[in-house]
Coordinates of C-alpha atoms in Angstrom, one line a residue:
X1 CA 0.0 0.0 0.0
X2 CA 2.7 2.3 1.0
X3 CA 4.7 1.8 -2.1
X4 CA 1.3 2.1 -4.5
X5 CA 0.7 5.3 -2.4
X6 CA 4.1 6.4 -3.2
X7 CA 4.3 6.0 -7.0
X8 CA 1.3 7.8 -7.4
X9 CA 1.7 11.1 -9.4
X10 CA -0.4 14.3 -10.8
X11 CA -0.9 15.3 -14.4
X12 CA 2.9 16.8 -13.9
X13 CA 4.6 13.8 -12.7
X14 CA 4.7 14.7 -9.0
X15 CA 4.3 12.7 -6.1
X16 CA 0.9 13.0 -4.8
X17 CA 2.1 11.2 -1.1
X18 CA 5.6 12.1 -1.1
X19 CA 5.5 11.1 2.7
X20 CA 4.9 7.8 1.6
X21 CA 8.4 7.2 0.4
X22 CA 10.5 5.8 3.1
X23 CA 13.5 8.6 2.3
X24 CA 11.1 10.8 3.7
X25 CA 10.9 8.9 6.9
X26 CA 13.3 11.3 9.1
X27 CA 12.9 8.1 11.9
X28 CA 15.4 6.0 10.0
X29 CA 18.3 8.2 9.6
X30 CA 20.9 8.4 11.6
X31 CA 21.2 11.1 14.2
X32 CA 22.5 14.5 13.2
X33 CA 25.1 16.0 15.3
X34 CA 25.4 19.8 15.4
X35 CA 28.9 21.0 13.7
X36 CA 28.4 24.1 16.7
X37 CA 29.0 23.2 19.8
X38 CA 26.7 23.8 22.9
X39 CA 29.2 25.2 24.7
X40 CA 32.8 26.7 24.4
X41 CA 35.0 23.4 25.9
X42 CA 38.1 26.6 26.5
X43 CA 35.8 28.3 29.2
X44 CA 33.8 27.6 32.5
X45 CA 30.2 25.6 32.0
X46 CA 27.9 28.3 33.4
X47 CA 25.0 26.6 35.4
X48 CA 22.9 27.3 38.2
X49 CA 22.3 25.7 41.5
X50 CA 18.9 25.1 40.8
X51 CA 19.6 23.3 37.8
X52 CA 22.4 20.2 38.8
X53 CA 19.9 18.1 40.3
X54 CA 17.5 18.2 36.9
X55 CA 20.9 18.1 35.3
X56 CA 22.4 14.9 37.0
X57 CA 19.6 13.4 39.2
X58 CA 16.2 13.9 37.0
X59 CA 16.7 14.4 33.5
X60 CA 19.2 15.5 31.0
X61 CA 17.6 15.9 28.4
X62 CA 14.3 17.9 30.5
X63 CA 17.4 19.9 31.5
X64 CA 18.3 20.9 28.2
X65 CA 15.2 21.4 26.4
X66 CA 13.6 23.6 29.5
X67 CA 16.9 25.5 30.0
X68 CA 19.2 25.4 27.4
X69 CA 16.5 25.7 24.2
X70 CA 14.5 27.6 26.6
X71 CA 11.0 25.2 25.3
X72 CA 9.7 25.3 28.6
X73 CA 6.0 26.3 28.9
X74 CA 5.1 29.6 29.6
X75 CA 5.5 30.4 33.6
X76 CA 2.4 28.7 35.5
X77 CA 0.1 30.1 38.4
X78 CA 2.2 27.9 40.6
X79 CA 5.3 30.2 39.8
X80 CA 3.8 33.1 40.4
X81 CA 2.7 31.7 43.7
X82 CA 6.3 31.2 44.3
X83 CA 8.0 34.8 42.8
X84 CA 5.1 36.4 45.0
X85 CA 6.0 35.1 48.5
X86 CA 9.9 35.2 47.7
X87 CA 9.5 39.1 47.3
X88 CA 7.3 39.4 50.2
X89 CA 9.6 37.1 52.3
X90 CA 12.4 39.5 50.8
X91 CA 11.0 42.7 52.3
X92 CA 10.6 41.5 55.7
X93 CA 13.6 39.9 55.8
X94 CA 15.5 43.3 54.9
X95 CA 12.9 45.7 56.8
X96 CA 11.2 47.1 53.9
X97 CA 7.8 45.6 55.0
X98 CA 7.0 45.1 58.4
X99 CA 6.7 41.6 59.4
X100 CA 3.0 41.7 60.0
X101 CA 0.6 38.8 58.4
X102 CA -2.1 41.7 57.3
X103 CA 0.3 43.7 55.9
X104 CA 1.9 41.2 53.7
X105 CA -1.9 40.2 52.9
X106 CA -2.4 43.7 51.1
X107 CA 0.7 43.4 49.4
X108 CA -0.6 39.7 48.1
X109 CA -4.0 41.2 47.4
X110 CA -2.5 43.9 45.0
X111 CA -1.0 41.0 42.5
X112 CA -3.0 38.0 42.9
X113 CA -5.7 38.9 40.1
X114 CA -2.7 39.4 37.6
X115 CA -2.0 35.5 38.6
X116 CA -4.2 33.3 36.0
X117 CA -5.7 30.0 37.9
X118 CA -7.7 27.4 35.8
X119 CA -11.1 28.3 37.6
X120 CA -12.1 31.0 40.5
X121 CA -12.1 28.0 43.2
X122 CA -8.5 27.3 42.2
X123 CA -7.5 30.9 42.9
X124 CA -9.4 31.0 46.2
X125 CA -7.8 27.5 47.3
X126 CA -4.4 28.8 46.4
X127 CA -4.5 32.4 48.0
X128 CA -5.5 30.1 51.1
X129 CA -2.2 28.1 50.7
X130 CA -0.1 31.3 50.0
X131 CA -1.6 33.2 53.3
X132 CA -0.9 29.7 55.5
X133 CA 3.2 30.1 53.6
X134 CA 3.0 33.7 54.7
X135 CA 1.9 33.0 58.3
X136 CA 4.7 30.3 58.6
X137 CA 7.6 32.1 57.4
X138 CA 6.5 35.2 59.7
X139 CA 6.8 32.5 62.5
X140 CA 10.3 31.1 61.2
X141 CA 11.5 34.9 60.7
X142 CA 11.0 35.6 64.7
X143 CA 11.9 32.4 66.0
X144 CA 15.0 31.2 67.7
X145 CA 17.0 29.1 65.3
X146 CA 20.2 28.4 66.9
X147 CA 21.9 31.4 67.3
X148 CA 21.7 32.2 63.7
X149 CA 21.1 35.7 62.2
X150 CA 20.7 37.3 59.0
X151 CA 23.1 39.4 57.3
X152 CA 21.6 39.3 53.5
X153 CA 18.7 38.3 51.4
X154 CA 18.7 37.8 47.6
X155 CA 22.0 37.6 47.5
X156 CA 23.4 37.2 44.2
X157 CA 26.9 35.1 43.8
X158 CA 28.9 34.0 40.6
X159 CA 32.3 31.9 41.1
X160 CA 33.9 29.4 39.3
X161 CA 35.1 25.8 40.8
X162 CA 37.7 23.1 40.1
X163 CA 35.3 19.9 39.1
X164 CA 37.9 17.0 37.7
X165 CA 39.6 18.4 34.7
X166 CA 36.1 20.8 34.4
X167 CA 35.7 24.3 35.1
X168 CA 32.4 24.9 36.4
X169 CA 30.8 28.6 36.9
X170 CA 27.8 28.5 39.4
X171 CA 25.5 31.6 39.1
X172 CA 22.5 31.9 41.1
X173 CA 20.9 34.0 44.4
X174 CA 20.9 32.7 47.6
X175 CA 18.0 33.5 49.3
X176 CA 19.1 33.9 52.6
X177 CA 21.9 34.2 53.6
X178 CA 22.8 34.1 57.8
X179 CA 25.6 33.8 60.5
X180 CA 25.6 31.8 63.0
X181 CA 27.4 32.0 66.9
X182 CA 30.5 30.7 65.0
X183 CA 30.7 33.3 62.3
X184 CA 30.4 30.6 59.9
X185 CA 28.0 31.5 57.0
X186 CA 24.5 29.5 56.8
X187 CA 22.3 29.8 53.6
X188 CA 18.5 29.3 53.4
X189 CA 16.6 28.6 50.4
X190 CA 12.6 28.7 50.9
X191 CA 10.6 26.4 48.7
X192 CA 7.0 26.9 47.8
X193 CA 6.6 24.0 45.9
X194 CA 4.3 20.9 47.1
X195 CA 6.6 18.0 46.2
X196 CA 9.4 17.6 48.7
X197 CA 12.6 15.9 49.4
X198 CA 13.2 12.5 52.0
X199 CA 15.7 12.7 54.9
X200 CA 18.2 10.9 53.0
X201 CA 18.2 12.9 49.8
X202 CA 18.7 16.2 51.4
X203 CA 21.8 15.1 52.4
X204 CA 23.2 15.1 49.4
X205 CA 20.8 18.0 47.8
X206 CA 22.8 19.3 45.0
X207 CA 21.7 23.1 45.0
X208 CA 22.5 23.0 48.6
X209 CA 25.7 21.1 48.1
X210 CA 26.1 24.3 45.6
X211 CA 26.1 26.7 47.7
X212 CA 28.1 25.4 50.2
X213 CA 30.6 24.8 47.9
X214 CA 30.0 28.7 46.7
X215 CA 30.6 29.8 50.4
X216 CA 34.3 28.3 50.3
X217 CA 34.8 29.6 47.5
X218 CA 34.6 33.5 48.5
X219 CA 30.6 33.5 46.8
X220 CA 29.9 35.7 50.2
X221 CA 32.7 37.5 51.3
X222 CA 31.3 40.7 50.8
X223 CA 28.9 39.9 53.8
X224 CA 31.5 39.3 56.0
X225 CA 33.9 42.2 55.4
X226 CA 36.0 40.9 53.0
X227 CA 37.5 37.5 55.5
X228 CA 35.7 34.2 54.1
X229 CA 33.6 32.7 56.2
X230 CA 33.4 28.2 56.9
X231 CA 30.6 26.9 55.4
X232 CA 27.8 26.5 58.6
X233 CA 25.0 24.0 56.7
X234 CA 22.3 25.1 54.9
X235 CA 18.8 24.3 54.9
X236 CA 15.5 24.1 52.7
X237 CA 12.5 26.3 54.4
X238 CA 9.0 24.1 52.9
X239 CA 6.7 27.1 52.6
X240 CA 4.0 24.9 52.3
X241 CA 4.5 22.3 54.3
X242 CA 3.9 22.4 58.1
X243 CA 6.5 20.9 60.5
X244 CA 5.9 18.0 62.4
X245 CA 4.3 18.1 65.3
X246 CA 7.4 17.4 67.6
X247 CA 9.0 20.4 65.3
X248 CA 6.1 23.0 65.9
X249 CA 3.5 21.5 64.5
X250 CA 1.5 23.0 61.3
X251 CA 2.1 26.8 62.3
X252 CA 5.6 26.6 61.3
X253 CA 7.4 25.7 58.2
X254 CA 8.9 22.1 57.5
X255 CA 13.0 22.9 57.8
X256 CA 15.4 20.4 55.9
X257 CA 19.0 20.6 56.9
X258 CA 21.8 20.0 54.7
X259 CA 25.2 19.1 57.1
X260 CA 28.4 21.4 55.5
X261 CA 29.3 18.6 52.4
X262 CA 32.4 16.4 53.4
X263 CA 34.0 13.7 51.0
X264 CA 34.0 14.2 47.1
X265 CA 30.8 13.9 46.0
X266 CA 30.1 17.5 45.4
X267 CA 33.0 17.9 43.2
X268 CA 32.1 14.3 41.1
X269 CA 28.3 16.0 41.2
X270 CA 29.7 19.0 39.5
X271 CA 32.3 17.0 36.8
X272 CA 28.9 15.0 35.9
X273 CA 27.1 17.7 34.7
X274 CA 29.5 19.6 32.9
X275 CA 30.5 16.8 31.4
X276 CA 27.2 15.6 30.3
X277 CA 26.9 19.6 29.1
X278 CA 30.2 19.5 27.0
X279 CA 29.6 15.5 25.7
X280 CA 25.8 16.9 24.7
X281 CA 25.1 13.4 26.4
X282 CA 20.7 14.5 26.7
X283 CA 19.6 11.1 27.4
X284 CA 16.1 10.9 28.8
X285 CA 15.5 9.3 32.6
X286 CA 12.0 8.6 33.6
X287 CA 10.8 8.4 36.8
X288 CA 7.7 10.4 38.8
X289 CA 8.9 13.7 37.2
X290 CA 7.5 12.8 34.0
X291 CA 3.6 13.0 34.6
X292 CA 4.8 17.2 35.4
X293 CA 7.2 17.3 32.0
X294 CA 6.2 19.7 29.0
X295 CA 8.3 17.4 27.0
X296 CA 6.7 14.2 27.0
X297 CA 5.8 14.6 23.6
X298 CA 8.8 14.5 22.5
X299 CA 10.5 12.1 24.6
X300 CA 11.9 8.7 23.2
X301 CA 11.6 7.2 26.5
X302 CA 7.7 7.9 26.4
X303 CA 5.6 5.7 24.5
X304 CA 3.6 9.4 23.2
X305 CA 7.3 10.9 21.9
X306 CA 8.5 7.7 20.2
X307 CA 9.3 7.5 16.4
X308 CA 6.7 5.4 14.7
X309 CA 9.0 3.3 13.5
X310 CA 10.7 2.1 16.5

């Protein structure tokens, strides 16, 4: 049938089903490779902190469509959710807005509508979530928390590490930044997201790992009048998540703790992904991450994104 449909021709000899032909069939050739480079092998692979554990952990090749051809949808209610209580946890954080919950609920009220939810009820459930985040970072901000006190929010940091034979440039913004009774520096990152990580993984959690690493490295000697600071820990502040009840209970946020890193898997962590960025080794990993991918579609490891004639 296919070869019938692909002799067929018009009054002027052309194909009517070219497609038919299997030289059209772009599944059976063999895969291109780009004559340009990705990225200059003779300087630093700039990443972020966010992005290693997509990168190495997740999936390389979600990695590189999302952030390197920048295919990613268009920024979602959730994210705005997120942007919104960064800023606000900003301003209280450096004294610009008084840490009062009715306060910060103005501010929320004055953007919310320029958020776009699937349905009214959506928006309602989700200003409900975003005033319980509020409520629980107001009670982190006052509370005692070992000695620990801040000295910058937002802070933004770009330095470039030894990883192998790789040179890696980390670029991102901490958002908190703090010292503790030591004068070693701690960094806080809040998360408003509703998945989060286990015990075990946060250990080794890769943007924390990242900063860390960015501490030693001079990423915030500015704070600390020029002398560079030990590396104290750092931590993961779940917005939405209450503690548990031992911890606080509800009112405050869930707090995951990252140990200052020891041993070499930072620095194998960081070799991995640049060289996975220089090779252009994309290969797709599956796991629970792909029912919330963009890219399904066109993912060989997805029955939806694979050629037809595999």
């Amino acid at each position: 049938r296919l070869a019938r449909l692909a002799a067929l021709r018009d009054e002027e000899g052309r194909p009517l089903v070219p497609a038919a032909h299997p030289h059209r069939w772009w599944g059976l050739h063999e895969p291109t490779h780009s004559e340009v480079p990705l990225r200059d092998r003779d300087r630093p692979v700039a990443l972020s902190g966010s992005a290693l554990d997509q990168l190495v952990n997740t999936c390389s090749l979600q990695w590189f469509l999302g952030r390197e051809v920048k295919a990613d949808a268009p920024s979602t209610a959730a994210q705005g959710f997120g942007n919104v209580v960064h800023v606000l946890a900003d301003e209280v954080a450096s004294g610009r807005t008084p840490a009062d919950l009715a306060v910060l609920m103005e501010r929320l009220d004055s953007v919310w509508d320029a958020l776009a939810f699937d349905a009214p009820w959506k928006s309602r459930q989700e200003k409900e979530q975003a005033r319980a985040a509020l409520e629980r970072f107001l009670h982190w901000h006052v509370m005692e928390r070992g000695g620990r006190t801040p000295v910058a929010t937002e802070h933004s940091f770009d330095v470039t590490l030894e990883a192998d034979v790789y040179k890696v440039r980390i670029r991102g913004s901490m958002d908190r930044v703090e010292t503790d009774g030591e004068g070693r520096a701690y960094v806080v990152d809040f998360k408003t997201g509703k998945q989060t990580v286990t015990r075990g993984d946060v250990e080794h959690h890769p943007q924390l790992a990242a900063y860390q690493l960015a501490v030693r490295e001079g990423a915030v000697d500015d704070l600390f009048q020029g002398g560079r600071p030990q590396a104290g820990g750092a931590e993961l502040v779940q917005l939405r998540q209450g503690a548990a009840k031992k911890d606080g209970g509800d009112d405050v946020p869930k707090v995951q703790a990252q140990e200052p890193p020891d041993g070499e898997w930072v620095g194998q962590l960081l070799a991995t992904a640049a060289g996975r960025v220089l090779d252009e080794r994309f290969t797709p990993t599956t796991g629970d991450h792909c029912e919330r991918c963009a890219f399904r579609g066109a993912c060989s490891a997805r029955a939806e994104g694979r050629h037809v004639v595999d």
